[in-house]
Amino acid sequence: MTQGWTTDRREPPWRRSSSSARGPRAPRWRSCWPARASRWTSPSSTRWPAALGSGITLQGNALRVLRDLGVWERVAAAGFAFDELGLRAPDGSLLAEIPDARTGGPDLPATLGMYRPDLNRILADATRAAGARIRFGCTVDALDDRGDHVAVRLSDGTTARYDLVVGADGVRSKVRGLIGIDAEPEPTGMGIWRVHTRRPEHVERTDLIYGGACFIAGYCPTGPDTMYAYLVERARPRESIADADKPAHMRALAAAYGGAWAEIRDGITDPAGINYTWFESLLVERPWNRGRTVLIGDAAHACPPTLAQGAAQCLEDAAVLAELLLAADGIGRDVFDAFMDRRYERAKAVVEASVRLGEWQLNPSPDADVPGLMGRISALVTERP
């Protein structure tokens, strides 16, 4: 769902003067960050746009970045942390309880679920507190790389010049096309129904059911009283079910599952609270920059949520890029090469593994090694990028 998302200009914390950045030689770059926001407000509004979506699962390596940013305590207070994963049969009976990998280190939870708008609000507050100047209600219409800067034309008719443009504008990135990268997300064959709803008191972690009416039935607590639940089926045309009929369809799928799903099913009533989307994948070949414009996050790589690593990989991109820019004396080829050396193979491994897990469900194989694949990715992302 891309309609209504805006691309807004923001200047990251590393544009601050040397007195407030890392060390006395911290550069004062001026940067244009087109960032994916959702339903945008009017150009005159001073409010951060409300985030679309239901819940989000943050693995430990995502929490590590949020701690480095100084927002971990607020995230922890707003979300629901847990350290194990449950596997259940379709009737709801427990099959296994598995300690989850603490990919952020032993002093952080393995996983945290939270309501997406809450995470959006926390990061928005931190962005403003860092001194970033934010513009809403306009998009990037044109980019002209002139060697020592990028000339940008915005949809409100204004123009500006920047040392660096960062395209963080999502899987359907406009910036990606503007810089001539011909890559588009590809459906993997699965579709997911999500609903944010009330948390049954006994749900204190993610429990997954493989099989039954769907490929996956799962849920993740997001707060003291909330959770999001999801059902993964074979992809159908996005508009094949009218909005008014979505609760009935999701309840029908949920009827095949026992345990907490009986209570979850009763709460699936509001079409506005249900989101359906396809699983998609994207991997832009290196390099992710053209001149002084660079892609990060879903604009460069996106994966189905089979490993719950999407948000973590986006956060790692931003953290690594900021670190390299803070340490650089200028924006040159060496910065982008170092960025790719630290990010490309890691992101590629996550995308390919996430897609492979889905393929094994769509087309079961006796050679499928799900625990081995998941273990290798856990070990990879436990290391700092």
C-alpha atoms as one frame of an Amber mdcrd trajectory, in Angstrom:
protein
   0.000   0.000   0.000   1.835   3.066  -1.211  -0.870   5.601  -1.774  -0.845
   8.454   0.691   2.793   7.989   1.673   4.897  11.087   1.386   8.596  11.606
   0.868   9.784  14.270   3.272  13.101  15.974   3.753  14.937  15.464   6.992
  18.405  16.237   8.190  19.939  13.559  10.414  21.729  14.099  13.724  25.142
  13.967  12.059  24.535  17.358  10.418  25.020  18.971  13.850  28.080  21.059
  14.570  31.248  19.446  15.844  30.451  20.382  19.420  27.450  18.054  19.482
  28.640  15.280  17.182  31.272  12.632  17.650  34.693  14.237  18.098  36.033
  17.582  17.008  36.290  16.709  13.304  32.690  15.625  12.799  31.583  16.962
   9.396  28.648  19.268   8.822  27.016  17.607   5.839  23.737  18.896   4.546
  21.571  15.986   3.577  18.177  15.261   2.102  16.555  12.148   3.615  13.416
  11.107   1.724  11.737   8.959   4.338   8.743   6.699   4.062   5.965   8.119
   6.148   2.353   7.118   5.832  -0.798   9.121   5.284   0.642  12.534   4.992
  -0.752  15.686   6.501  -1.060  18.984   4.691   2.114  20.912   3.833   1.305
  23.444   6.544   0.899  20.844   9.273   3.519  20.614  11.990   2.449  17.160
  13.131   4.239  13.937  12.294   2.130  11.761   9.960   0.301   8.874  11.603
   1.855   5.482  10.825  -0.057   2.813   9.018   0.100  -0.797  10.052  -0.647
  -2.999  13.012   2.177  -4.448  15.026   5.868  -4.900  14.396   8.272  -7.566
  15.622  11.733  -6.288  16.521  14.507  -8.839  16.929  17.434  -8.261  19.247
  19.709  -6.769  16.595  17.029  -4.130  15.916  16.828  -3.388  19.634  20.611
  -2.983  19.690  20.387  -0.163  17.143  17.541   1.480  19.057  19.644   1.338
  22.217  22.563   2.929  20.378  20.182   5.698  19.319  19.226   6.322  22.941
  15.550   5.360  22.628  15.633   1.826  24.029  14.042   2.694  27.377  11.064
   4.312  25.666  10.744   1.414  23.238  10.898  -1.115  26.078   8.187   0.748
  27.992   5.901   0.902  24.967   6.358  -2.674  23.743   6.194  -6.244  25.020
   9.462  -8.174  25.336   9.908 -11.941  25.438  12.680 -14.514  25.085  11.083
 -17.672  23.735   8.979 -18.880  20.836   6.069 -21.305  21.049   5.118 -23.842
  18.398   1.546 -25.121  18.452  -0.623 -27.596  16.575  -3.695 -26.283  14.732
  -5.904 -27.271  17.664  -3.841 -24.976  19.896  -1.994 -27.667  21.823   1.623
 -26.804  22.650   4.271 -28.704  20.707   7.445 -26.956  21.808   8.857 -23.945
  23.627  12.103 -22.767  22.049  14.493 -20.220  23.575  14.852 -17.453  21.007
  18.271 -16.192  19.958  19.326 -12.967  21.664  20.782 -11.436  18.538  21.255
  -8.052  20.228  23.361  -9.489  23.035  22.639 -11.030  26.442  21.534  -7.733
  27.986  18.644  -7.219  25.542  15.500  -9.299  25.041  15.408 -11.743  22.173
  12.288 -10.122  20.722   9.984  -7.200  21.328   6.585  -6.616  19.786   5.049
  -3.160  19.651   2.385  -1.102  17.947   3.872   0.491  14.815   2.482   3.992
  15.481   4.119   3.920  18.923   7.517   3.178  17.392   6.887   5.880  14.803
   6.119   8.399  17.549   9.232   7.532  19.575  11.524   7.879  16.561   9.781
  11.085  15.485  10.318  12.615  18.920  13.991  11.616  18.864  14.400  13.076
  15.374  13.023  16.428  16.468  15.051  16.370  19.683  18.222  15.825  17.614
  17.576  19.111  15.833  16.478  17.747  12.470  14.376  20.030  10.281  11.416
  18.145   8.892   9.090  19.005   6.019   5.807  17.257   5.387   3.462  17.197
   2.445   5.976  17.254  -0.413   7.810  14.673  -2.464  11.016  14.634  -4.468
  10.229  15.272  -8.126  13.736  15.437  -9.616  17.366  14.862  -8.690  20.333
  16.345 -10.546  23.734  15.140  -9.362  26.261  17.863 -10.134  29.356  16.171
  -8.770  29.870  18.176  -5.594  26.173  18.329  -4.641  22.711  17.155  -5.652
  20.145  19.670  -6.863  16.676  18.598  -5.708  13.303  19.776  -6.991  10.394
  19.166  -4.634   6.739  18.788  -5.499   5.848  22.084  -3.854   7.957  23.876
  -6.461  10.922  24.628  -4.230  14.490  23.608  -4.990  17.499  22.975  -2.781
  21.017  21.586  -2.950  22.408  18.843  -0.734  25.702  17.090  -0.226  23.893
  13.780   0.114  20.445  12.398  -0.673  19.332   9.245   1.156  16.426   7.361
  -0.393  14.734   5.687   2.559  11.329   5.798   0.910  10.269   2.179   1.032
   9.908  -0.817  -1.206   8.201   1.239  -3.937  10.860   3.909  -3.728  10.483
   6.894  -6.039  14.113   7.826  -5.451  15.219   4.435  -6.775  13.637   5.221
 -10.134  14.875   8.797 -10.194  18.484   7.622 -10.020  17.984   5.042 -12.768
  17.940   1.810 -10.777  15.566  -0.564 -12.553  14.522  -2.888  -9.750  11.037
  -3.641  -8.476   9.699  -5.875  -5.700   8.565  -9.337  -6.740   5.726 -11.282
  -5.083   6.809 -14.537  -3.477   3.423 -16.274  -3.693   2.081 -15.680  -0.185
  -0.302 -13.114   1.267  -0.721 -12.111   4.900  -3.756 -10.948   6.876  -2.962
  -8.850   9.950  -5.131  -7.439  12.696  -4.237  -5.423  15.791  -6.464  -6.484
  18.616  -6.835  -7.100  22.345  -4.270  -9.421  23.922  -5.618 -12.443  25.777
  -4.062 -12.466  29.246  -2.261 -15.771  28.696  -0.503 -14.644  25.452   2.984
 -13.575  26.522   5.113 -14.414  23.461   4.841 -15.264  19.784   3.248 -18.646
  19.121   3.310 -20.054  15.603   1.195 -22.717  13.955   2.431 -24.190  10.695
  -0.254 -25.875   8.618  -3.998 -26.120   8.810  -6.071 -23.713   6.744  -3.060
 -21.411   6.315   0.662 -21.745   5.893   1.222 -19.857   9.158  -1.037 -18.665
  11.957   0.716 -16.528  14.540   0.505 -13.657  16.953   2.805 -11.297  18.805
   2.020  -9.278  21.948   2.595  -5.542  21.474   1.753  -4.102  24.886  -0.013
  -4.753  28.208  -3.403  -5.138  26.522  -2.661  -5.427  22.802  -1.292  -7.830
  20.223  -1.293  -8.369  16.501  -2.340 -11.621  14.908  -1.653 -12.799  11.381
  -2.641 -15.519   8.961  -0.539 -16.381   5.906  -2.204 -17.962   2.884  -1.491
 -18.329  -0.806  -1.516 -14.877  -2.390  -4.817 -13.729  -3.841  -5.548 -10.574
  -5.885  -5.352  -7.673  -3.467  -8.804  -6.381  -4.389 -10.504  -9.777  -4.555
 -12.205  -9.256  -1.186 -14.146  -6.067  -0.496 -13.160  -4.140   2.619 -16.518
  -4.845   4.263 -15.976  -8.601   3.790 -12.446  -8.752   5.186 -13.433  -9.489
   8.818 -15.599 -12.423   7.744 -12.834 -13.835   5.554 -10.204 -13.527   8.280
 -12.559 -15.055  10.868 -13.182 -17.966   8.509  -9.460 -18.625   8.217  -9.008
 -18.273  11.976 -11.820 -20.755  12.659  -9.438 -23.587  11.753  -7.279 -22.873
  14.818  -7.768 -23.443  18.519  -6.170 -22.068  21.669  -5.889 -18.281  21.738
  -7.383 -18.088  18.259 -10.921 -18.558  19.582 -10.635 -15.272  21.484  -8.716
 -13.567  18.676 -11.398 -14.559  16.174 -14.138 -12.907  18.209 -12.242  -9.605
  18.045 -11.943  -9.536  14.245 -14.828  -7.213  13.457 -13.578  -3.866  12.124
 -12.499  -3.736   8.448 -10.383  -0.656   9.186  -8.235  -2.689  11.571  -7.379
  -5.390   9.035  -4.452  -5.208   6.658  -3.820  -7.568   3.770  -0.659  -7.515
   1.691   1.554  -9.804  -0.333   4.905 -11.151   0.686   7.439  -9.504  -1.620
  11.184  -9.518  -2.056  13.676  -7.032  -3.458  17.451  -6.888  -3.634  19.185
  -4.073  -5.473  22.615  -5.174  -6.663  25.545  -3.249  -5.260  26.223  -0.386
  -5.284  23.098   1.177  -3.788  24.196   4.668  -4.731  24.341   6.653  -7.915
  26.662   9.550  -7.316  25.643  11.333  -4.118  22.257   9.632  -3.800  22.113
   6.358  -1.869  19.303   3.922  -1.103  18.809   2.290   2.276  16.209   0.074
   3.915  13.316  -1.331   1.907  14.254   0.906  -1.008  17.355  -1.278  -1.445
  16.295  -4.627   0.007  13.025  -6.062   1.249  12.033  -9.518   2.380   8.966
 -11.443   3.483   8.598 -11.480   7.281   9.466 -15.156   7.685  12.540 -14.223
   9.761  11.146 -10.964  11.216  14.342  -9.199  10.107  12.936  -6.466   7.873
  12.931  -3.637  10.404  16.268  -4.732  11.848  18.004  -4.615   8.483  16.604
  -1.147   7.751  17.811   0.154  11.109  21.244  -1.363  10.558  21.538   0.350
   7.174  20.876   3.764   8.690  23.203   3.171  11.633  26.126   2.006   9.491
  25.714   4.835   6.982  25.608   7.428   9.760  28.684   5.926  11.410  30.665
   6.054   8.170  29.632   9.620   7.418  30.575  10.775  10.901  34.049   9.319
  10.441  34.589  10.631   6.903  36.258  13.848   5.823  34.011  14.025   2.770
  31.449  12.130   0.739  33.401  10.066  -1.740  33.582   6.650  -3.319  35.294
   5.249  -0.225  32.217   5.947   1.936  29.860   4.117  -0.410  32.279   1.218
  -0.905  32.648   0.804   2.850  28.868   0.964   3.241  28.408  -1.815   0.693
  31.179  -3.922   2.214  29.382  -3.866   5.548  25.797  -4.106   4.369  25.355
  -5.840   1.022  26.194  -9.479   1.798  24.429  -9.341   5.160  21.213  -7.924
   3.694  21.428 -10.333   0.759  21.712 -13.328   3.093  18.641 -12.208   5.056
  16.562 -11.596   1.924  17.507 -14.936   0.347  16.888 -16.890   3.561  13.524
 -15.200   4.131  12.429 -16.057   0.606  13.724 -19.626   0.914  11.675 -20.266
   4.055   8.531 -19.267   2.182   9.450 -21.390  -0.815   9.800 -24.431   1.404
   6.237 -23.904   2.593   4.832 -23.325  -0.867   6.749 -26.290  -2.282   7.699
 -28.708   0.522  11.074 -30.367   0.073  12.608 -33.304   1.955  15.890 -31.403
   1.859  14.523 -28.347   3.652  16.631 -27.504   6.688  14.581 -24.850   8.449
  16.375 -24.981  11.823  19.778 -24.894  10.139  18.911 -21.920   7.947  17.380
 -19.968  10.809  20.371 -20.758  13.002  22.822 -19.474  10.407  20.938 -16.194
  10.025  20.689 -15.770  13.800  24.446 -16.218  14.094  25.030 -13.740  11.269
  22.866 -10.937  12.668  24.172 -11.429  16.211  27.465  -9.972  14.981  27.474
  -6.212  14.672  27.201  -5.078  11.048
